[in-house]
Coordinates of C-alpha atoms in Angstrom, one line a residue:
M1 CA 180.3 -91.4 89.4
V2 CA 177.0 -90.4 87.7
Y3 CA 176.3 -93.9 86.6
S4 CA 177.3 -95.3 90.0
A5 CA 175.0 -92.8 91.7
A6 CA 172.1 -93.8 89.4
Q7 CA 172.6 -97.5 90.2
L8 CA 172.7 -96.8 93.9
L9 CA 169.6 -94.6 93.7
R10 CA 167.8 -97.5 92.0
A11 CA 168.4 -99.7 95.1
R12 CA 168.3 -97.2 97.9
G13 CA 166.8 -93.9 97.0
A14 CA 168.5 -90.5 97.4
T15 CA 168.6 -90.3 101.1
A16 CA 170.3 -93.6 101.7
T17 CA 172.8 -93.1 98.8
G18 CA 176.1 -91.9 100.3
I19 CA 178.8 -90.0 98.5
R20 CA 181.6 -92.2 99.8
E21 CA 179.8 -95.2 98.5
V22 CA 179.3 -93.6 95.1
V23 CA 183.0 -92.7 94.9
A24 CA 184.0 -96.1 96.0
R25 CA 181.7 -97.9 93.5
A26 CA 182.9 -95.7 90.7
G27 CA 186.6 -96.4 91.6
A28 CA 187.2 -92.7 91.6
P29 CA 189.8 -90.9 93.7
R30 CA 188.3 -89.5 96.9
G31 CA 189.0 -85.8 96.0
S32 CA 187.4 -86.1 92.6
F33 CA 183.9 -85.7 93.9
Q34 CA 184.4 -82.1 95.0
H35 CA 186.2 -81.3 91.8
Y36 CA 183.4 -82.7 89.5
F37 CA 180.4 -81.9 91.7
P38 CA 180.9 -78.5 93.4
G39 CA 177.2 -78.5 94.0
G40 CA 177.5 -81.5 96.2
K41 CA 175.2 -84.4 96.5
D42 CA 172.3 -82.5 95.0
Q43 CA 174.3 -81.9 91.8
L44 CA 175.4 -85.6 91.6
V45 CA 171.8 -86.9 92.1
G46 CA 170.5 -84.3 89.6
E47 CA 173.0 -85.5 87.0
A48 CA 172.2 -89.1 87.7
L49 CA 168.5 -88.3 87.1
E50 CA 169.4 -86.6 83.9
W51 CA 171.3 -89.7 82.8
A52 CA 168.4 -91.9 83.8
G53 CA 165.8 -89.7 82.0
G54 CA 167.9 -89.7 78.9
F55 CA 168.2 -93.5 79.0
A56 CA 164.5 -93.9 79.2
E57 CA 164.0 -91.4 76.3
R58 CA 166.5 -93.3 74.2
R59 CA 164.8 -96.6 75.0
A60 CA 161.4 -95.3 73.8
A61 CA 163.0 -93.8 70.7
S62 CA 164.8 -97.0 69.8
Y63 CA 161.5 -99.0 69.5
P64 CA 160.7 -98.3 65.8
A65 CA 164.1 -99.8 64.8
T66 CA 163.1 -103.1 66.4
T67 CA 160.1 -103.8 64.2
D68 CA 158.6 -103.4 60.7
D69 CA 155.2 -102.5 62.2
P70 CA 155.4 -100.2 65.2
T71 CA 152.3 -100.1 67.4
P72 CA 151.5 -98.3 70.6
A73 CA 151.1 -101.6 72.4
G74 CA 154.4 -102.7 70.9
L75 CA 156.1 -99.6 72.2
F76 CA 154.8 -100.2 75.7
A77 CA 155.9 -103.9 75.6
H78 CA 159.3 -102.6 74.5
M79 CA 159.5 -100.3 77.5
V80 CA 158.5 -103.1 79.8
E81 CA 160.8 -105.7 78.3
G82 CA 163.9 -104.1 79.6
W83 CA 162.6 -104.4 83.1
K84 CA 161.6 -108.0 82.7
A85 CA 165.0 -108.8 81.4
E86 CA 166.7 -106.9 84.3
F87 CA 164.6 -108.6 87.0
T88 CA 165.0 -112.1 85.4
A89 CA 168.8 -111.7 85.1
R90 CA 169.7 -109.7 88.2
G91 CA 166.9 -110.0 90.7
F92 CA 164.6 -107.4 92.0
E93 CA 166.9 -105.2 94.1
R94 CA 166.9 -102.2 91.8
G95 CA 164.0 -100.2 90.4
C96 CA 163.8 -96.9 88.5
P97 CA 166.2 -94.2 89.9
V98 CA 163.7 -91.5 89.0
M99 CA 160.9 -93.1 90.9
A100 CA 163.1 -94.1 93.9
T101 CA 164.2 -90.5 94.1
A102 CA 160.7 -89.1 93.7
A103 CA 159.4 -91.4 96.5
D104 CA 162.3 -90.2 98.7
L105 CA 162.2 -86.5 98.1
A106 CA 159.1 -85.3 96.1
G107 CA 157.1 -84.5 99.3
G108 CA 159.6 -81.9 100.3
D109 CA 161.4 -78.9 98.8
S110 CA 164.6 -80.6 97.7
A111 CA 166.5 -78.9 94.9
V112 CA 166.6 -82.4 93.2
N113 CA 162.8 -82.3 92.6
G114 CA 163.3 -80.2 89.5
H115 CA 165.5 -82.9 88.0
V116 CA 162.9 -85.5 88.9
R117 CA 160.3 -83.5 87.0
A118 CA 162.6 -82.9 84.0
A119 CA 163.4 -86.6 83.8
L120 CA 159.8 -87.6 83.8
E121 CA 158.7 -84.9 81.4
G122 CA 161.5 -85.7 79.0
W123 CA 160.6 -89.4 79.1
G124 CA 156.9 -88.5 78.7
H125 CA 157.6 -86.3 75.7
A126 CA 159.7 -89.1 74.1
V127 CA 157.0 -91.6 74.5
A128 CA 154.3 -89.2 73.3
A129 CA 156.4 -88.4 70.2
E130 CA 156.7 -92.1 69.3
L131 CA 152.9 -92.5 69.8
A132 CA 152.2 -89.5 67.5
R133 CA 154.5 -91.0 64.8
M134 CA 152.2 -94.1 65.0
G135 CA 149.1 -92.1 64.4
V136 CA 147.9 -91.3 67.9
P137 CA 146.5 -87.8 67.9
A138 CA 148.9 -85.4 69.6
G139 CA 146.4 -84.4 72.3
R140 CA 145.9 -88.0 73.3
A141 CA 149.6 -89.1 72.9
G142 CA 150.6 -87.1 76.0
A143 CA 147.9 -88.6 78.1
L144 CA 148.7 -92.1 77.0
A145 CA 152.4 -91.5 77.7
T146 CA 151.5 -90.5 81.2
L147 CA 149.4 -93.7 81.5
M148 CA 152.1 -95.9 80.1
I149 CA 154.8 -94.5 82.4
S150 CA 152.6 -94.6 85.4
A151 CA 151.5 -98.2 84.7
L152 CA 155.1 -99.2 84.1
E153 CA 156.4 -97.7 87.4
G154 CA 153.5 -99.2 89.4
A155 CA 154.2 -102.6 87.8
I156 CA 157.9 -102.2 88.6
M157 CA 157.0 -101.6 92.3
W158 CA 154.6 -104.6 92.3
A159 CA 157.2 -106.8 90.6
R160 CA 159.9 -105.9 93.1
V161 CA 157.6 -106.5 96.1
R162 CA 156.3 -109.8 94.8
R163 CA 159.7 -110.8 93.3
D164 CA 157.9 -111.8 90.2
V165 CA 157.6 -110.3 86.7
G166 CA 153.9 -111.1 86.5
P167 CA 152.8 -107.5 87.2
L168 CA 154.8 -106.3 84.2
E169 CA 153.2 -108.9 82.0
T170 CA 149.8 -108.0 83.3
V171 CA 150.1 -104.3 82.4
V172 CA 151.3 -105.1 78.9
T173 CA 148.4 -107.5 78.3
E174 CA 145.7 -105.3 79.8
L175 CA 146.8 -102.0 78.2
A176 CA 147.5 -103.3 74.7
P177 CA 143.9 -103.0 73.4
L178 CA 143.5 -99.5 74.8
L179 CA 146.9 -98.3 73.4
D180 CA 146.4 -99.8 69.9
S181 CA 142.8 -98.4 69.7
A182 CA 144.2 -94.9 70.0
A183 CA 146.2 -95.1 66.8
R184 CA 144.5 -93.8 63.6
P185 CA 144.1 -96.6 61.0

């Protein structure tokens, strides 16, 4: 149900994601929701955001294993590549569940907002840690992680609206020199 909720959040945001639809999509018995999620929809959405944040963290951490010469620009391209592949293979219906939920709920006082913050902070720390391993000074690594995630999320939105991966390619190309210049030689 957590995975199904994350996938529905990606397409519809938190408000439009219904529990019945999550249960049906997961192929779970109807009564299982109350058993596994006594905290209701907020608990389910929170766990879906934790899953999504963990996925993004693991994606960032997996980059060094893909190359003999990891670079900050290469890390960013690795982060973007998953989205380009997704949009090319499956279309532009689904974006990031963290951003979809943030766009839906962050302006209010939802209990889910803490999970949104935690997912973004965990992802940011994972990206910053990889940048630091590549020689980016620790103080700058956090700022660049924020820039990278923000640029990626904006490009995802642009790509979905335009139904074109061009914005993703643009942010990779334009940020590459800046990112690589931050690493110590």
